[in-house]
Amino acid sequence: CTSGGGTMRYWAIVVATAVVMAAHARSLWNDSLTRVGAAANIGAALHYAAFGSLPGIQSCCSSYGNRWNPTWGVAAAAERQLGIIGNWPSAFHLRIGIENMSGTLERQEFIANVIVGDRLLPGVSQYRLDATLWALALSPSFRLETHHRFGIEFGTRLDWIFVKRYTQREHLMSPASGAVFENRLRTRNESSGAIPTAATVGAALQASVTYTLPLDSTWQLRPELRWQLALTPIADVPWRIHRITAGVALLRSLNRQPLAPSPQQPPPPVTPPSPAFNVTVDILGSRRGGNDTVFVEVPARAIVHRTMVMPVIFFAPHSSTLDSVSIVQLSRIIEAARAHGTRLRLAPSSAPDEADSVRHARFLTVLQALHAAHIAVSDTPAQHPIPRGRTPLLADELRAVWLESWQPLLMERSDTLAIADPALSALITARLEPPITGGHIEGLFEQDGQQRAFAVRPNGQILIQLSPARLLQRQASHFRWSAAVNTDSATIAQRRGNGIIVPAVTVRSTRWVGNSSNEEIMLMRCEFDSTSPAQLDSAVVQLVRNAITRGQTVTLIGSTDSLGTSSYNRTLAQRRIEAALGLLNLPISSVRTEIRIGNTAADPGIYGRIAGRGVFVRIEPQ
């Protein structure tokens, strides 16, 4: 839970904010508005729970992870106008109410293989933690009323958590019958009570967007969408509750008595009307947003880079020390396992000329590195994938620790690339009533620091082409302009303005590629001299089927390493293609095929040799 000093800092920030706003409110006019009312909300709470057990409570769960749960709350609300900031009215908004942050955390996890009758079945446990959390919340915020009845609020929320209880249990999900825990039951680790080390107070940052619906001169209805980012954990474990809620507030205005009218002043002297001068700037090729913001559609293609990480760490002869290449490989495995929450199994091995102690030392080296990175490791060892005695050239592949997971170790990143330049131009319209004899209109238009002068006749238009360079880089483009009516002797009138052009990137198509220079994606990895998939990427399987349905050209590449004769490897590569077609349930006529035989000069070391055993896919873009 939050330390006493940290909690006091949160309270100090809120109290200081309220004091400053209240002091400012005392200096306002007598006709400032005060509103009171009530608010209610309902939404979803994200329980960010990167822990497996509460302090001092027995649990076999590795980590619950994240889970969304319903949430709601009610509150009394008060609001006081503060004044005008720029062109926007501002106000201090305060709520106090009850918030329900209860939720359920669940996780299913493989625990061990179970023998039922004559079958070996996976044992899977379901871990469940039910938390009951109620809080009294104080929420001060600063409010700005924008144009078109929209408003934005930002502030903080402080909670006094007065109900904080839990119930947990572990239930054996699979097999459905024939197996029990050591307590001869299908449930274990059942407990309930107050959450250990639970925090009494909590803090969160919040922001919201509102829309005001006036019901009459006194009442208004205000729908809202609110985000809350928790700053403090629920207990001494990494467990925070972030919320997004939709709600509504009903507010009543309490107007002060208006000021007494001031003594009547004499009317000002009548002066001849000055010319009406107005300039409008429209951005063509865009859709207008709020105020001076416009949005431009930038069509783009998503490029998804997908790589299957080889599940092995190689060592030097008679060594259990990680060299620079092995450290990089282990880092890639850790990154892929962490991204998908994958539990790993280890299978250490050693060459025939090495002692058994080397195998154990290699196992400990990799195990300690995975534990340091908080990667779950199963107690059940993996099966070594390299057959012994097939060829002396495989001796270097036995000096290794192999890893096995329930799904392939995958690394994926996505980029977007613009596929068309948006055509943009600024249409400047100048209106001058009545026209001035001998008057002319001149101005300056600036976009992202680049200035261009222009001249336009009264009640005329001019078109200025704009640069899409920043938009193509997914950055906003800023512009400003100024114009003046000049005569031979003086400047009669001036106008100026500014705006922002925001790119709205729209993904029109997606292209999946590998990280290699030929942009091939690994469909399945095979063991040495095998056509069965040791690892199969199910997402790539569906990708291939969808591409063929769309009429795209798909090429399957059967690949082998550099060991063995060329004729044998060509036959092995073809057999791997046929095995892949069987898994895809596709005829050979629906795809193109290629055969690639590795060679010693081209293989980038032993990892490249392992990576060359399998079937790759290349999909031509539409």
Coordinates of C-alpha atoms in Angstrom, one line a residue:
C1 CA 0.0 0.0 0.0
T2 CA 1.1 3.6 -0.3
S3 CA 3.4 4.9 2.3
G4 CA 2.2 7.6 4.8
G5 CA 4.4 10.2 3.2
G6 CA 3.2 9.4 -0.3
T7 CA -0.5 9.5 0.7
M8 CA 0.1 12.9 2.5
R9 CA 1.6 14.2 -0.7
Y10 CA -1.5 13.3 -2.7
W11 CA -3.8 14.9 -0.1
A12 CA -1.6 18.0 0.0
I13 CA -1.9 18.5 -3.8
V14 CA -5.7 18.2 -3.7
V15 CA -6.0 20.6 -0.7
A16 CA -3.6 23.1 -2.2
T17 CA -5.6 23.0 -5.5
A18 CA -8.9 23.5 -3.7
V19 CA -7.5 26.4 -1.6
V20 CA -6.1 28.3 -4.7
M21 CA -9.4 27.8 -6.5
A22 CA -11.5 28.9 -3.5
A23 CA -9.3 32.0 -3.0
H24 CA -9.8 32.9 -6.6
A25 CA -13.5 32.3 -6.4
R26 CA -13.8 34.8 -3.5
S27 CA -12.7 37.6 -5.9
L28 CA -15.3 36.9 -8.5
W29 CA -18.3 39.0 -9.4
N30 CA -21.5 38.7 -7.4
D31 CA -23.2 37.1 -10.4
S32 CA -20.9 34.1 -10.6
L33 CA -22.6 30.8 -10.9
T34 CA -22.7 28.0 -8.4
R35 CA -24.3 24.7 -9.4
V36 CA -25.2 21.7 -7.2
G37 CA -26.6 18.3 -8.1
A38 CA -25.9 14.6 -8.3
A39 CA -24.0 12.3 -10.6
A40 CA -24.0 8.6 -11.4
N41 CA -21.7 6.4 -13.5
I42 CA -21.3 2.9 -14.8
G43 CA -18.4 1.4 -16.7
A44 CA -15.5 -1.0 -16.7
A45 CA -12.5 -1.3 -14.3
L46 CA -9.2 -2.7 -15.4
H47 CA -7.7 -4.7 -12.6
Y48 CA -4.0 -4.6 -13.4
A49 CA -2.9 -7.5 -11.3
A50 CA 0.6 -8.8 -12.0
F51 CA 0.7 -11.0 -8.9
G52 CA -0.1 -14.6 -8.1
S53 CA -0.8 -14.5 -4.4
L54 CA -1.7 -12.1 -1.7
P55 CA 0.9 -11.5 1.1
G56 CA 0.8 -14.5 3.5
I57 CA -2.0 -16.3 1.6
Q58 CA -1.2 -19.7 0.0
S59 CA -1.7 -19.8 -3.8
C60 CA -0.1 -21.7 -6.6
C61 CA -1.0 -19.2 -9.3
S62 CA 1.9 -17.7 -11.2
S63 CA 0.2 -14.4 -12.1
Y64 CA -3.4 -13.3 -12.6
G65 CA -2.7 -10.7 -15.2
N66 CA -5.2 -8.1 -16.4
R67 CA -9.0 -8.4 -16.3
W68 CA -11.9 -6.0 -16.9
N69 CA -14.8 -5.9 -14.4
P70 CA -18.0 -3.8 -14.2
T71 CA -17.9 -0.8 -11.9
W72 CA -20.3 1.9 -10.8
G73 CA -20.7 4.9 -8.5
V74 CA -22.9 7.7 -7.3
A75 CA -21.9 11.1 -5.9
A76 CA -23.1 14.5 -4.9
A77 CA -21.6 17.3 -7.1
A78 CA -20.9 21.0 -6.7
E79 CA -19.4 23.5 -9.2
R80 CA -18.3 27.1 -9.0
Q81 CA -17.4 29.3 -11.9
L82 CA -13.9 30.8 -11.8
G83 CA -13.7 33.1 -14.8
I84 CA -12.5 33.1 -18.4
I85 CA -9.3 31.5 -19.6
G86 CA -8.6 32.6 -23.1
N87 CA -12.1 32.4 -24.6
W88 CA -13.2 29.4 -22.4
P89 CA -15.2 29.7 -19.2
S90 CA -13.5 27.8 -16.3
A91 CA -14.9 26.2 -13.1
F92 CA -13.9 24.3 -10.0
H93 CA -15.9 21.0 -9.8
L94 CA -16.1 18.8 -6.7
R95 CA -17.7 15.4 -6.1
I96 CA -18.0 13.2 -3.1
G97 CA -19.7 9.8 -3.3
I98 CA -19.5 6.0 -3.1
E99 CA -17.5 4.0 -5.7
N100 CA -17.7 0.2 -6.2
M101 CA -14.4 -1.2 -7.5
S102 CA -15.1 -4.9 -6.8
G103 CA -13.9 -7.4 -9.3
T104 CA -12.9 -11.0 -10.1
L105 CA -9.4 -12.2 -11.1
E106 CA -9.2 -15.5 -13.0
R107 CA -6.5 -17.6 -14.6
Q108 CA -6.3 -21.0 -16.1
E109 CA -2.9 -22.7 -16.0
F110 CA -1.3 -26.0 -16.8
I111 CA 0.1 -27.6 -13.6
A112 CA 1.2 -31.1 -14.6
N113 CA 0.4 -34.1 -16.7
V114 CA -2.1 -36.5 -15.0
I115 CA -2.5 -40.3 -15.7
V116 CA -6.2 -41.2 -15.8
G117 CA -6.8 -44.8 -16.6
D118 CA -4.4 -45.5 -19.5
R119 CA -4.3 -42.0 -20.8
L120 CA -1.9 -39.1 -20.1
L121 CA -3.9 -35.9 -19.8
P122 CA -2.9 -32.3 -19.1
G123 CA -3.8 -31.1 -15.6
V124 CA -5.2 -27.5 -15.8
S125 CA -6.2 -25.4 -12.7
Q126 CA -8.5 -22.4 -12.6
Y127 CA -7.4 -19.8 -10.1
R128 CA -10.1 -17.3 -8.9
L129 CA -9.8 -14.3 -6.6
D130 CA -13.0 -12.4 -5.8
A131 CA -12.4 -8.9 -4.3
T132 CA -15.0 -6.8 -2.7
L133 CA -13.9 -3.1 -2.7
W134 CA -16.0 -0.1 -1.7
A135 CA -14.6 3.4 -1.3
L136 CA -15.7 6.9 -0.3
A137 CA -14.3 9.1 -3.1
L138 CA -13.4 12.8 -3.1
S139 CA -12.9 14.1 -6.6
P140 CA -11.8 17.7 -7.2
S141 CA -11.2 18.8 -10.8
F142 CA -10.7 21.8 -13.0
R143 CA -13.2 22.3 -15.8
L144 CA -13.0 24.2 -19.1
E145 CA -16.2 24.8 -21.2
T146 CA -15.2 24.6 -24.9
H147 CA -17.3 25.6 -27.9
H148 CA -20.4 23.7 -29.0
R149 CA -21.3 22.8 -25.3
F150 CA -18.4 20.4 -25.0
G151 CA -16.3 20.5 -21.8
I152 CA -13.1 18.9 -20.5
E153 CA -12.2 18.2 -16.9
F154 CA -9.0 17.1 -15.3
G155 CA -8.1 16.5 -11.7
T156 CA -7.6 13.8 -9.1
R157 CA -9.5 11.4 -7.0
L158 CA -8.8 10.4 -3.4
D159 CA -10.4 7.2 -1.9
W160 CA -11.1 6.1 1.6
I161 CA -11.4 2.3 1.1
F162 CA -13.7 1.1 3.9
V163 CA -14.6 -2.4 2.5
K164 CA -11.7 -4.5 1.4
R165 CA -12.3 -8.3 1.5
Y166 CA -11.4 -11.2 -0.7
T167 CA -12.4 -14.9 -1.4
Q168 CA -10.1 -17.2 -3.3
R169 CA -9.9 -20.9 -4.4
E170 CA -8.1 -23.1 -7.0
H171 CA -10.3 -25.6 -8.9
L172 CA -9.1 -28.5 -11.0
M173 CA -10.6 -27.9 -14.5
S174 CA -9.0 -30.7 -16.5
P175 CA -9.3 -33.6 -16.5
A176 CA -13.0 -33.4 -15.8
S177 CA -12.9 -36.6 -13.7
G178 CA -10.5 -39.2 -12.3
A179 CA -8.1 -36.7 -10.7
V180 CA -7.9 -34.8 -7.4
F181 CA -5.4 -32.6 -5.6
E182 CA -3.3 -33.9 -2.7
N183 CA -6.1 -33.1 -0.3
R184 CA -8.3 -35.7 -2.2
L185 CA -10.6 -32.8 -3.4
R186 CA -10.9 -31.0 -6.7
T187 CA -10.4 -27.6 -4.9
R188 CA -7.6 -26.3 -2.8
N189 CA -6.1 -23.1 -1.4
E190 CA -9.6 -21.9 -0.4
S191 CA -9.5 -18.8 1.9
S192 CA -11.4 -15.6 2.6
G193 CA -11.3 -12.5 4.8
A194 CA -9.8 -9.1 4.8
I195 CA -7.2 -8.4 2.1
P196 CA -3.8 -8.6 3.8
T197 CA -1.8 -5.3 3.7
A198 CA -4.7 -3.6 2.0
A199 CA -4.4 0.2 1.5
T200 CA -6.9 2.4 3.4
V201 CA -6.5 5.4 1.1
G202 CA -5.8 5.5 -2.6
A203 CA -5.3 8.1 -5.3
A204 CA -5.9 8.4 -9.0
L205 CA -5.6 10.9 -11.8
Q206 CA -8.7 11.5 -13.9
A207 CA -9.9 13.3 -17.0
S208 CA -13.3 13.5 -18.6
V209 CA -15.2 14.8 -21.6
T210 CA -18.7 16.2 -21.2
Y211 CA -21.6 17.6 -23.2
T212 CA -24.0 20.0 -21.6
L213 CA -27.8 19.8 -22.4
P214 CA -29.7 22.8 -20.9
L215 CA -33.1 21.7 -19.7
D216 CA -34.2 25.2 -18.8
S217 CA -32.7 28.4 -17.4
T218 CA -31.9 26.6 -14.1
W219 CA -31.3 22.9 -14.8
Q220 CA -28.9 21.2 -17.1
L221 CA -28.1 17.5 -17.9
R222 CA -24.5 16.7 -18.5
P223 CA -23.5 13.3 -20.0
E224 CA -19.8 12.4 -19.6
L225 CA -17.0 10.0 -20.4
R226 CA -14.4 9.7 -17.7
W227 CA -11.0 8.0 -17.5
Q228 CA -9.2 7.3 -14.2
L229 CA -5.5 6.2 -13.8
A230 CA -4.7 4.7 -10.5
L231 CA -1.6 6.0 -8.7
T232 CA -1.6 3.7 -5.7
P233 CA -1.9 -0.1 -5.4
I234 CA -4.6 -2.0 -3.5
A235 CA -2.1 -3.9 -1.3
D236 CA 1.6 -4.7 -1.1
V237 CA 1.4 -6.4 -4.6
P238 CA 1.3 -4.9 -8.1
W239 CA -2.5 -4.5 -8.2
R240 CA -4.0 -1.3 -9.4
I241 CA -7.5 -0.5 -10.7
H242 CA -7.9 1.8 -13.7
R243 CA -11.4 2.8 -14.7
I244 CA -13.3 4.1 -17.7
T245 CA -16.9 5.1 -17.0
A246 CA -19.9 6.7 -18.8
G247 CA -22.2 8.7 -16.6
V248 CA -24.5 11.6 -16.3
A249 CA -24.7 14.6 -13.9
L250 CA -27.9 16.6 -13.1
L251 CA -27.0 20.1 -11.9
R252 CA -29.0 23.1 -10.8
S253 CA -27.8 26.7 -11.0
L254 CA -27.9 28.9 -7.9
N255 CA -27.8 32.5 -9.4
R256 CA -26.8 35.4 -7.2
Q257 CA -28.8 38.7 -7.4
P258 CA -27.7 40.7 -10.4
L259 CA -25.7 43.9 -9.8
A260 CA -27.7 47.2 -9.6
P261 CA -27.7 49.0 -12.9
S262 CA -25.1 51.6 -13.3
P263 CA -26.1 55.3 -13.8
Q264 CA -27.1 55.9 -17.4
Q265 CA -24.2 57.2 -19.4
P266 CA -24.6 59.6 -22.3
P267 CA -24.5 57.9 -25.7
P268 CA -21.2 57.9 -27.4
P269 CA -20.7 60.2 -30.4
V270 CA -21.8 58.9 -33.7
T271 CA -18.9 58.0 -36.0
P272 CA -19.1 56.9 -39.6
P273 CA -19.1 53.1 -40.0
S274 CA -15.7 51.6 -40.9
P275 CA -15.5 49.1 -43.8
A276 CA -16.5 45.5 -42.9
F277 CA -13.5 43.4 -43.6
N278 CA -13.6 39.6 -43.2
V279 CA -11.2 36.8 -44.2
T280 CA -12.0 33.1 -44.2
V281 CA -9.6 30.3 -44.8
D282 CA -10.9 26.9 -45.8
I283 CA -8.7 23.8 -46.1
L284 CA -9.7 21.9 -49.1
G285 CA -9.2 18.1 -49.2
S286 CA -10.1 17.7 -45.5
R287 CA -13.0 17.5 -43.1
R288 CA -13.4 20.2 -40.5
G289 CA -13.3 19.3 -36.8
G290 CA -13.8 21.7 -33.9
N291 CA -12.8 25.4 -34.0
D292 CA -9.8 25.8 -36.3
T293 CA -8.8 22.1 -36.4
V294 CA -9.3 20.1 -39.5
F295 CA -8.6 16.4 -40.2
V296 CA -7.0 15.0 -43.3
E297 CA -7.3 11.3 -44.2
V298 CA -4.0 9.7 -44.9
P299 CA -4.5 6.2 -46.5
A300 CA -1.8 3.8 -45.2
R301 CA -0.8 0.2 -45.3
A302 CA 0.1 -1.7 -42.2
I303 CA 3.3 -3.7 -42.4
V304 CA 3.4 -6.4 -39.8
H305 CA 6.8 -8.0 -39.1
R306 CA 6.5 -11.5 -37.6
T307 CA 9.4 -13.7 -36.5
M308 CA 9.5 -17.1 -34.9
V309 CA 12.3 -17.2 -32.3
M310 CA 14.3 -20.5 -32.4
P311 CA 13.8 -22.2 -29.0
V312 CA 17.5 -23.1 -28.2
I313 CA 20.6 -21.7 -26.5
F314 CA 23.9 -23.1 -27.7
F315 CA 27.2 -23.2 -25.7
A316 CA 30.8 -23.6 -26.5
P317 CA 32.4 -27.1 -26.0
H318 CA 32.8 -28.1 -22.3
S319 CA 31.3 -24.7 -21.2
S320 CA 28.1 -23.6 -19.5
T321 CA 28.9 -19.9 -19.9
L322 CA 26.7 -17.7 -22.1
D323 CA 28.7 -16.0 -24.9
S324 CA 27.6 -12.7 -26.6
V325 CA 25.6 -14.6 -29.3
S326 CA 23.8 -16.7 -26.7
I327 CA 23.0 -13.7 -24.6
V328 CA 21.3 -12.0 -27.5
Q329 CA 19.4 -15.2 -28.3
L330 CA 18.3 -15.6 -24.7
S331 CA 17.1 -12.0 -24.6
R332 CA 14.9 -12.6 -27.7
I333 CA 13.4 -15.7 -26.1
I334 CA 12.7 -13.8 -22.9
E335 CA 11.1 -10.9 -24.8
A336 CA 8.8 -13.3 -26.8
A337 CA 7.9 -15.4 -23.7
R338 CA 7.0 -12.2 -21.7
A339 CA 4.9 -10.8 -24.5
H340 CA 2.6 -13.8 -24.5
G341 CA 2.9 -14.9 -20.9
T342 CA 4.3 -18.2 -22.0
R343 CA 5.5 -20.9 -19.6
L344 CA 8.7 -22.7 -20.8
R345 CA 10.1 -26.2 -20.3
L346 CA 13.8 -26.8 -20.5
A347 CA 15.8 -29.7 -22.0
P348 CA 19.6 -29.5 -21.5
S349 CA 22.0 -31.6 -23.5
S350 CA 25.7 -32.2 -23.9
A351 CA 27.8 -33.8 -26.6
P352 CA 29.2 -37.4 -26.1
D353 CA 32.7 -36.1 -25.2
E354 CA 31.3 -33.9 -22.4
A355 CA 30.6 -34.8 -18.7
D356 CA 27.1 -35.0 -17.4
S357 CA 27.9 -32.2 -15.0
V358 CA 28.1 -29.8 -18.0
R359 CA 24.5 -30.6 -18.9
H360 CA 23.3 -29.8 -15.4
A361 CA 25.4 -26.5 -15.3
R362 CA 23.9 -25.4 -18.6
F363 CA 20.4 -26.1 -17.2
L364 CA 21.1 -23.9 -14.2
T365 CA 22.5 -21.1 -16.2
V366 CA 19.4 -20.8 -18.4
L367 CA 17.0 -21.4 -15.5
Q368 CA 18.6 -18.6 -13.4
A369 CA 18.4 -16.2 -16.3
L370 CA 14.7 -17.0 -16.9
H371 CA 13.9 -16.7 -13.2
A372 CA 15.7 -13.3 -13.1
A373 CA 13.5 -12.1 -16.0
H374 CA 10.3 -13.4 -14.2
I375 CA 9.6 -16.0 -16.9
A376 CA 7.6 -19.0 -15.7
V377 CA 9.4 -22.4 -16.0
S378 CA 7.6 -25.7 -15.8
D379 CA 8.9 -28.5 -13.5
T380 CA 8.3 -31.0 -16.3
P381 CA 11.4 -31.3 -18.5
A382 CA 11.0 -30.9 -22.3
Q383 CA 12.0 -33.7 -24.7
H384 CA 15.3 -33.2 -26.5
P385 CA 14.6 -32.7 -30.2
I386 CA 17.9 -33.8 -31.7
P387 CA 18.3 -37.6 -32.4
R388 CA 21.6 -38.9 -31.2
G389 CA 24.0 -40.8 -33.5
R390 CA 22.5 -39.7 -36.8
T391 CA 25.6 -37.7 -37.9
P392 CA 28.8 -36.4 -36.3
L393 CA 27.9 -33.0 -37.6
L394 CA 25.1 -32.8 -35.0
A395 CA 27.5 -32.8 -32.1
D396 CA 27.5 -29.0 -31.9
E397 CA 23.7 -29.0 -31.6
L398 CA 23.9 -31.2 -28.5
R399 CA 25.9 -28.5 -26.6
A400 CA 22.7 -26.7 -25.9
V401 CA 19.6 -26.1 -23.8
W402 CA 16.4 -26.5 -25.8
L403 CA 13.1 -24.8 -24.8
E404 CA 9.6 -25.9 -25.3
S405 CA 6.4 -23.9 -25.1
W406 CA 2.7 -24.5 -25.7
Q407 CA 2.8 -22.1 -28.6
P408 CA 5.6 -20.8 -30.8
L409 CA 7.8 -18.1 -29.4
L410 CA 6.8 -15.1 -31.6
M411 CA 8.0 -11.5 -31.9
E412 CA 5.8 -9.1 -33.8
R413 CA 5.8 -5.3 -34.5
S414 CA 3.7 -3.2 -36.8
D415 CA 4.5 -0.1 -38.9
T416 CA 2.2 2.0 -41.1
L417 CA 3.3 3.4 -44.4
A418 CA 1.4 6.1 -46.3
I419 CA 0.4 4.8 -49.8
A420 CA -0.9 8.2 -51.2
D421 CA -0.2 11.9 -50.7
P422 CA -3.2 13.9 -49.6
A423 CA -3.9 16.9 -51.9
L424 CA -4.4 19.9 -49.7
S425 CA -4.9 23.6 -50.5
A426 CA -6.0 26.7 -48.5
L427 CA -8.8 28.7 -50.1
I428 CA -8.6 32.3 -48.9
T429 CA -11.7 34.4 -49.3
A430 CA -11.6 38.2 -48.6
R431 CA -14.7 40.3 -48.2
L432 CA -14.7 44.1 -48.0
E433 CA -17.9 46.1 -47.7
P434 CA -18.1 48.8 -48.9
P435 CA -15.2 48.5 -51.4
I436 CA -12.5 51.2 -50.9
T437 CA -11.3 53.1 -53.9
G438 CA -7.7 52.4 -54.4
G439 CA -7.6 49.8 -51.7
H440 CA -5.9 46.4 -52.1
I441 CA -5.6 43.4 -49.8
E442 CA -2.2 41.8 -49.0
G443 CA -1.4 39.0 -46.7
L444 CA 1.1 36.3 -45.5
F445 CA 0.4 32.6 -45.1
E446 CA 2.7 30.4 -43.0
Q447 CA 2.8 26.6 -42.8
D448 CA 5.2 24.9 -40.5
G449 CA 7.6 27.8 -40.7
Q450 CA 7.4 28.2 -44.5
Q451 CA 6.0 31.7 -45.4
R452 CA 4.3 32.8 -48.7
A453 CA 2.9 36.2 -49.5
F454 CA -0.4 36.6 -51.3
A455 CA -2.5 39.3 -52.7
V456 CA -6.3 39.1 -53.4
R457 CA -8.8 41.5 -54.8
P458 CA -11.7 42.7 -52.6
N459 CA -14.5 40.1 -52.5
G460 CA -12.1 37.7 -54.3
Q461 CA -10.4 34.3 -53.6
I462 CA -7.0 32.8 -54.0
L463 CA -5.8 29.2 -53.7
I464 CA -2.5 28.2 -52.0
Q465 CA -1.2 24.7 -52.3
L466 CA -0.1 23.1 -49.0
S467 CA 2.6 20.6 -48.2
P468 CA 1.6 17.2 -46.8
A469 CA 5.1 16.4 -45.6
R470 CA 4.4 16.5 -41.8
L471 CA 1.1 14.7 -42.3
L472 CA 2.8 11.8 -44.1
Q473 CA 5.1 11.5 -41.0
R474 CA 1.9 11.3 -38.8
Q475 CA 2.6 14.7 -37.3
A476 CA 0.2 17.7 -37.1
S477 CA 0.8 20.6 -39.5
H478 CA 0.3 24.2 -38.1
F479 CA -0.6 27.2 -40.2
R480 CA -1.3 30.9 -39.5
W481 CA -2.2 33.8 -41.7
S482 CA -2.6 37.6 -41.6
A483 CA -4.2 40.0 -44.1
A484 CA -4.6 43.8 -44.3
V485 CA -6.5 46.3 -46.4
N486 CA -4.0 48.9 -47.5
T487 CA -4.4 52.2 -49.4
D488 CA -1.7 54.5 -50.7
S489 CA -1.6 56.3 -47.4
A490 CA -2.6 53.9 -44.6
T491 CA -3.7 50.4 -43.4
I492 CA -7.4 50.5 -42.9
A493 CA -8.1 47.1 -41.4
Q494 CA -6.3 43.9 -40.4
R495 CA -7.3 40.3 -39.8
R496 CA -5.3 37.2 -38.6
G497 CA -5.9 33.6 -37.6
N498 CA -4.3 30.2 -37.2
G499 CA -5.2 26.6 -37.3
I500 CA -4.0 23.0 -37.2
I501 CA -4.2 20.1 -39.7
V502 CA -4.3 16.7 -38.0
P503 CA -3.6 13.5 -40.0
A504 CA -6.2 10.8 -39.6
V505 CA -4.3 7.6 -40.7
T506 CA -6.6 5.0 -42.2
V507 CA -5.2 1.5 -42.7
R508 CA -6.5 0.3 -46.1
S509 CA -4.5 -3.0 -46.3
T510 CA -2.2 -5.1 -44.2
R511 CA 1.0 -6.8 -45.4
W512 CA 2.6 -9.5 -43.2
V513 CA 6.3 -10.0 -43.7
G514 CA 9.2 -11.6 -42.0
N515 CA 12.3 -9.8 -40.7
S516 CA 14.6 -11.3 -43.3
S517 CA 15.5 -9.4 -46.5
N518 CA 13.3 -11.6 -48.6
E519 CA 10.3 -10.9 -46.3
E520 CA 9.3 -14.5 -45.8
I521 CA 7.3 -15.7 -42.8
M522 CA 8.0 -19.0 -41.1
L523 CA 4.9 -21.2 -41.3
M524 CA 6.3 -24.2 -39.5
R525 CA 9.6 -25.3 -38.0
C526 CA 10.8 -28.9 -38.4
E527 CA 13.3 -30.9 -36.5
F528 CA 16.4 -32.5 -38.1
D529 CA 15.4 -34.8 -41.0
S530 CA 11.7 -34.5 -40.2
T531 CA 8.6 -33.3 -42.1
S532 CA 6.4 -33.0 -39.0
P533 CA 5.9 -29.5 -37.6
A534 CA 7.7 -29.0 -34.3
Q535 CA 6.1 -25.5 -34.2
L536 CA 3.2 -24.3 -36.3
D537 CA 2.2 -20.6 -36.4
S538 CA -1.7 -20.8 -36.5
A539 CA -2.0 -17.1 -37.3
V540 CA 0.1 -17.6 -40.5
V541 CA -2.1 -20.6 -41.4
Q542 CA -5.2 -18.4 -41.4
L543 CA -3.3 -15.6 -43.2
V544 CA -2.4 -18.0 -46.1
R545 CA -6.0 -19.2 -46.4
N546 CA -7.3 -15.6 -46.4
A547 CA -4.8 -14.6 -49.0
I548 CA -5.7 -17.4 -51.3
T549 CA -9.4 -16.5 -50.9
R550 CA -8.6 -13.0 -51.9
G551 CA -6.7 -14.2 -55.0
Q552 CA -3.3 -13.2 -53.9
T553 CA -0.2 -15.1 -55.0
V554 CA 1.1 -17.3 -52.2
T555 CA 4.5 -19.1 -52.4
L556 CA 5.5 -22.0 -50.0
I557 CA 9.2 -22.5 -49.6
G558 CA 10.4 -25.8 -48.4
S559 CA 13.8 -25.3 -46.7
T560 CA 16.5 -27.5 -45.3
D561 CA 19.9 -27.0 -43.6
S562 CA 23.2 -27.5 -45.3
L563 CA 23.8 -31.0 -43.8
G564 CA 23.5 -34.0 -46.1
T565 CA 23.5 -34.4 -49.9
S566 CA 21.8 -32.0 -52.2
S567 CA 19.5 -34.6 -53.8
Y568 CA 18.3 -35.9 -50.4
N569 CA 17.7 -32.3 -49.1
R570 CA 15.7 -31.5 -52.3
T571 CA 13.4 -34.5 -51.6
L572 CA 13.2 -33.5 -47.9
A573 CA 12.2 -29.9 -48.8
Q574 CA 9.5 -31.1 -51.2
R575 CA 8.1 -33.5 -48.5
R576 CA 7.9 -30.6 -46.1
I577 CA 5.9 -28.6 -48.6
E578 CA 3.5 -31.5 -49.0
A579 CA 3.2 -31.7 -45.2
A580 CA 2.4 -28.0 -45.0
L581 CA -0.3 -28.3 -47.7
G582 CA -1.9 -31.1 -45.8
L583 CA -2.0 -28.9 -42.7
L584 CA -3.5 -26.1 -44.7
N585 CA -6.0 -28.4 -46.4
L586 CA -5.1 -26.9 -49.7
P587 CA -4.3 -28.4 -53.2
I588 CA -0.8 -27.8 -54.5
S589 CA -2.3 -26.0 -57.5
S590 CA -3.4 -23.1 -55.2
V591 CA 0.1 -22.1 -54.4
R592 CA 3.5 -21.7 -55.9
T593 CA 6.4 -23.7 -54.5
E594 CA 10.1 -23.2 -54.1
I595 CA 12.9 -25.4 -52.7
R596 CA 15.8 -23.9 -50.8
I597 CA 18.8 -25.9 -49.7
G598 CA 21.1 -24.4 -47.1
N599 CA 24.8 -24.2 -47.7
T600 CA 27.6 -23.8 -45.2
A601 CA 28.9 -20.5 -46.5
A602 CA 25.4 -18.9 -46.4
D603 CA 24.2 -20.2 -43.0
P604 CA 24.9 -17.5 -40.3
G605 CA 26.2 -20.0 -37.7
I606 CA 24.4 -22.8 -35.9
Y607 CA 21.3 -20.7 -35.2
G608 CA 20.9 -20.2 -39.0
R609 CA 21.1 -23.9 -39.6
I610 CA 18.3 -24.6 -37.1
A611 CA 16.2 -21.7 -38.6
G612 CA 16.5 -23.2 -42.1
R613 CA 14.6 -26.4 -41.3
G614 CA 10.9 -25.8 -42.1
V615 CA 8.5 -24.2 -44.5
F616 CA 8.3 -20.5 -45.2
V617 CA 5.6 -18.3 -46.8
R618 CA 5.8 -15.4 -49.1
I619 CA 2.6 -13.5 -50.0
E620 CA 2.6 -11.0 -52.8
P621 CA 0.8 -7.7 -51.9
Q622 CA -2.4 -6.8 -53.7

